[in-house]
Short mmCIF file of C-alpha atoms in Angstrom, two decimals:
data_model
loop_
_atom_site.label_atom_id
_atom_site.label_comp_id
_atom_site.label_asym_id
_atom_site.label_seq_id
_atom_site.Cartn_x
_atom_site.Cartn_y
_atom_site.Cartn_z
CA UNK P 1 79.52 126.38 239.58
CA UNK P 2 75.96 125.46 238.27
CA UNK P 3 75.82 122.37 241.02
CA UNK P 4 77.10 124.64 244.14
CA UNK P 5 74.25 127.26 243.14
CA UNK P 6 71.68 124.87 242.95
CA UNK P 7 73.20 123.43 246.05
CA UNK P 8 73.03 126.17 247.98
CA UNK P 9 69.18 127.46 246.49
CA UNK P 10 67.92 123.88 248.34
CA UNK P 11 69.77 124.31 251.06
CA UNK P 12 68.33 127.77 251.42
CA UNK P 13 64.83 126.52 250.77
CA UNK P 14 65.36 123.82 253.05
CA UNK P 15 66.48 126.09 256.06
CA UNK P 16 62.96 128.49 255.15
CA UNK P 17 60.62 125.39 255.21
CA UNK P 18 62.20 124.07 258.53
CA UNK P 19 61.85 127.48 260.27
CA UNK P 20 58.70 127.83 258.80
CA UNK P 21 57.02 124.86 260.86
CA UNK P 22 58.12 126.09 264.01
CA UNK P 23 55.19 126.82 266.52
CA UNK P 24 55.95 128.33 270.04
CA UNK P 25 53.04 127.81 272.19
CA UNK P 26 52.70 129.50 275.51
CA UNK P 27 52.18 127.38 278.80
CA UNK P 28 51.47 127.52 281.98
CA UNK P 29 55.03 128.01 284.19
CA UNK P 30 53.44 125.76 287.25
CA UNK P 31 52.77 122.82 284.20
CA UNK P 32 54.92 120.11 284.52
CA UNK P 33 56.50 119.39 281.23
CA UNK P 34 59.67 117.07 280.88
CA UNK P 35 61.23 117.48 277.35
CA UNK P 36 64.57 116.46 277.49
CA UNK P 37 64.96 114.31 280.89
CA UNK P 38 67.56 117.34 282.08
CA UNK P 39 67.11 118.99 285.28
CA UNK P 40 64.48 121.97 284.68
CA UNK P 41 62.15 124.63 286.51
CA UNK P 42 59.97 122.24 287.74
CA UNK P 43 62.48 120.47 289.13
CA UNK P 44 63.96 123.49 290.87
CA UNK P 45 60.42 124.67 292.05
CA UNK P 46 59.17 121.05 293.39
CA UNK P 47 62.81 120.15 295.17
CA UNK P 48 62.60 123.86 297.27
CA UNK P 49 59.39 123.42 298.17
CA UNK P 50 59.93 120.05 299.27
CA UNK P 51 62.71 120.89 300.98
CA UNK P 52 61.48 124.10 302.84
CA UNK P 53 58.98 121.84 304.23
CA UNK P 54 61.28 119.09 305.61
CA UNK P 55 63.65 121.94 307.28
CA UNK P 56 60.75 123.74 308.89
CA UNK P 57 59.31 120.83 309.92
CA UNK P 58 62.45 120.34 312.20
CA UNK P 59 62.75 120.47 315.99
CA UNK P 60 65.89 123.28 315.43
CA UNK P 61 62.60 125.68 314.10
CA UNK P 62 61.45 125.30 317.29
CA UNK P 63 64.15 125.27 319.92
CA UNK P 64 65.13 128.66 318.42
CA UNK P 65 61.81 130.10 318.94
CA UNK P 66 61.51 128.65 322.48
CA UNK P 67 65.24 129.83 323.23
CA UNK P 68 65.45 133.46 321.83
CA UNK P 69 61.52 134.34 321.58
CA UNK P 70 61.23 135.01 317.95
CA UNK P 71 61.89 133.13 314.32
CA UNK P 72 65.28 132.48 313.29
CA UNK P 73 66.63 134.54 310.72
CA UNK P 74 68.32 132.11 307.79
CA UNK P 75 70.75 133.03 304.82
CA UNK P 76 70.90 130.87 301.47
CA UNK P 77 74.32 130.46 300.94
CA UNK P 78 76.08 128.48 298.01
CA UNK P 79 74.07 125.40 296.23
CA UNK P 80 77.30 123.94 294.21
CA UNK P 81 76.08 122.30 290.89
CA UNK P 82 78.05 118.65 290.98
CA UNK P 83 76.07 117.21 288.83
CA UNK P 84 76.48 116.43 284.90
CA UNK P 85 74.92 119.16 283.18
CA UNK P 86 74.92 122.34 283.19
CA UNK P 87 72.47 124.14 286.02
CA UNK P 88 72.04 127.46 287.26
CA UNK P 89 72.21 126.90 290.64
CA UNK P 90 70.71 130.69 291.08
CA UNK P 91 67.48 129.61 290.03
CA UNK P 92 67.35 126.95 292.71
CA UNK P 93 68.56 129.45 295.47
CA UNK P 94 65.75 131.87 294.16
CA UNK P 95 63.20 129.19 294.40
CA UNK P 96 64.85 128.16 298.05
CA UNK P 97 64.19 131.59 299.22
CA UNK P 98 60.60 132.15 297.60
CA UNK P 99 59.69 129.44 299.47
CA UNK P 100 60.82 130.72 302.81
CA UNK P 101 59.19 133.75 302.69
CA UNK P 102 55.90 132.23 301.72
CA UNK P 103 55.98 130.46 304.90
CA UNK P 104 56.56 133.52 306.77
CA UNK P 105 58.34 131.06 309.81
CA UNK P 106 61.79 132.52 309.38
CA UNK P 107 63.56 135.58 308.54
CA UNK P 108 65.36 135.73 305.11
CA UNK P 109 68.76 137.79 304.50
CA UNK P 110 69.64 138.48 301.39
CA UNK P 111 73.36 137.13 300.56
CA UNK P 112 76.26 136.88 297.91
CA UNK P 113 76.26 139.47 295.21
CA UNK P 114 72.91 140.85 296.13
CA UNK P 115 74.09 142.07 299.63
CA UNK P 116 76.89 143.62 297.83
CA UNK P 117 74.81 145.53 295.87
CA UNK P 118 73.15 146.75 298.75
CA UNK P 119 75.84 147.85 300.87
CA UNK P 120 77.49 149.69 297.40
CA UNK P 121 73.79 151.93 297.88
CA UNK P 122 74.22 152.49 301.10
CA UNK P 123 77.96 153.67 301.04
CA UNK P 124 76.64 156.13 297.77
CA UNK P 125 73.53 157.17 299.89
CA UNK P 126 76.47 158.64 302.47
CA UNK P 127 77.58 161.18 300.28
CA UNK P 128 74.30 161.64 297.85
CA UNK P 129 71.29 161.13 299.80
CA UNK P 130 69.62 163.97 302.48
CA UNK P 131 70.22 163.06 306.16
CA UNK P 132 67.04 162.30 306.69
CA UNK P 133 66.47 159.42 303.81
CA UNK P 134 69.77 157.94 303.79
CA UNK P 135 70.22 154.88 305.11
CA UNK P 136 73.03 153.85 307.98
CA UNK P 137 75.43 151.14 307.88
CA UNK P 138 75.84 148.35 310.48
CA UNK P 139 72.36 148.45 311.30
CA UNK P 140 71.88 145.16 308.94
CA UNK P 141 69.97 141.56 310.49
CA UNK P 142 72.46 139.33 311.29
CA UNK P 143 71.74 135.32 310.00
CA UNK P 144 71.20 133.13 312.56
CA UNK P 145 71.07 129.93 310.20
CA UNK P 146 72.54 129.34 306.46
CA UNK P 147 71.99 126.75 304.45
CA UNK P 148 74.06 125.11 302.27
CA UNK P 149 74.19 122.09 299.72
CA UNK P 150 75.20 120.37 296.61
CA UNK P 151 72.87 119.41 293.45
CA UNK P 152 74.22 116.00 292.18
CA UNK P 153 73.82 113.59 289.83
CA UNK P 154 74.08 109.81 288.22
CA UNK P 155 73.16 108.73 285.13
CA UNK P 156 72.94 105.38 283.76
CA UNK P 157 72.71 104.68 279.81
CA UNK P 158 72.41 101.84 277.61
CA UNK P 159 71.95 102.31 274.04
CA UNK P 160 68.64 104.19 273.76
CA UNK P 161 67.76 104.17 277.33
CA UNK P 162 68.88 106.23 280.44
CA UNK P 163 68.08 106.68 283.89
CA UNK P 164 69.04 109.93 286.01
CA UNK P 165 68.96 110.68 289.13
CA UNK P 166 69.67 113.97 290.85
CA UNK P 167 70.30 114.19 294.38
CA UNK P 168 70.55 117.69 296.01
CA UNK P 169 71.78 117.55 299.59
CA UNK P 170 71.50 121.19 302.33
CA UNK P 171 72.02 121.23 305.62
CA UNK P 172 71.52 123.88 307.63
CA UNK P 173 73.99 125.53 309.97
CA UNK P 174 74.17 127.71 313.53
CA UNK P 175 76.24 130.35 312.24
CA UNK P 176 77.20 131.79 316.04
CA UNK P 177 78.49 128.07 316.77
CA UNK P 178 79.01 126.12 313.48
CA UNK P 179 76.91 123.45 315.05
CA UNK P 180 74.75 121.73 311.93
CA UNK P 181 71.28 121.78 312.97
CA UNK P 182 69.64 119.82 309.82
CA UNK P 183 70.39 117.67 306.97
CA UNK P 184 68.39 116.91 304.33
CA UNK P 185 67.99 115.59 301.06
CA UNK P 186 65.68 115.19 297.81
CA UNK P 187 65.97 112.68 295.15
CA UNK P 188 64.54 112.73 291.43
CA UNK P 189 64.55 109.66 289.51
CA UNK P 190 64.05 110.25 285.48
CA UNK P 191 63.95 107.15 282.61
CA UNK P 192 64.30 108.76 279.65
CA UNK P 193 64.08 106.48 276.18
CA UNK P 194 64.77 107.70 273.04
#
């Protein structure tokens, strides 16, 4: 009984010291910090970016614009996670859509569960807003575009060493004729040595 009380006192004291040298330091969220090789916010923030500006550099940006007399209007649909670990695909779509709007050469809808949302206001506005604030259905922008895509990845591991790469692949689609318009892709390449 002595032993498993002393035991348990340095496992205690252990378990204080440990938590005890623990230091959170604040950063900048735009600094580029790779901790554990995995896929991570700069990742996320980097890949949409990069991607917004392959897409809209695209002859499709154009022909709308020259066909119908005004920017397309685009949805961002589902980004499946494929890859290894776990992602939140979300945060990518976020960053997708951020990026969109900061270039201000399309339209962005809002989809999925947000849209839901919406409409579940609107249809409560019918009954509990005044006529004059509430807000009519079918009077929502139709998407001309939505864009779609995978995040993948490989890894390759030997002992203390790995390599991964993720690959996330969108193309973007005419939603009137299902006619895909753009593909596109952007790789990341990480050695990571323990």
């Amino acid at each position: 009984m002595k032993q498993l009380v002393g035991f348990s006192f340095v496992a205690a004291a252990f378990f204080l010291v440990s938590c005890a040298n623990r230091q959170v330091t604040r950063i900048d969220p735009s600094e580029q910090i790779d901790i554990s090789g995995n896929w991570n916010a700069t990742d996320s923030r980097l890949t949409a970016q990069e991607i917004t500006t392959q897409v809209l550099g695209e002859k499709w940006l154009m022909n709308h614009v020259t066909e119908h007399g005004k920017k397309p209007v685009v949805i961002v649909g589902m980004v499946t996670n494929k890859s290894h670990e776990h992602i939140e695909a979300e945060t990518f779509m976020n960053d997708l859509e951020r990026s969109f709007i900061q270039t201000d050469k399309v339209g962005l809808v809002q989809s999925g569960k947000k849209r839901e949302e919406l409409r579940a206001e609107k249809a409560d506005q019918q009954t509990n807003a005044s006529q004059s604030t509430m807000k009519k259905f079918g009077l929502e922008k139709g998407a001309d575009f939505i864009l779609q895509g995978s995040i993948n990845s490989i890894v390759d591991a030997y002992k203390k060493k790995k390599t991964v790469t993720y690959q996330i692949n969108l193309e973007l689609t005419n939603i009137q004729t299902n006619e895909v318009v753009w593909i596109g892709d952007k790789k990341i390449a990480k050695y990571v040595k323990n």
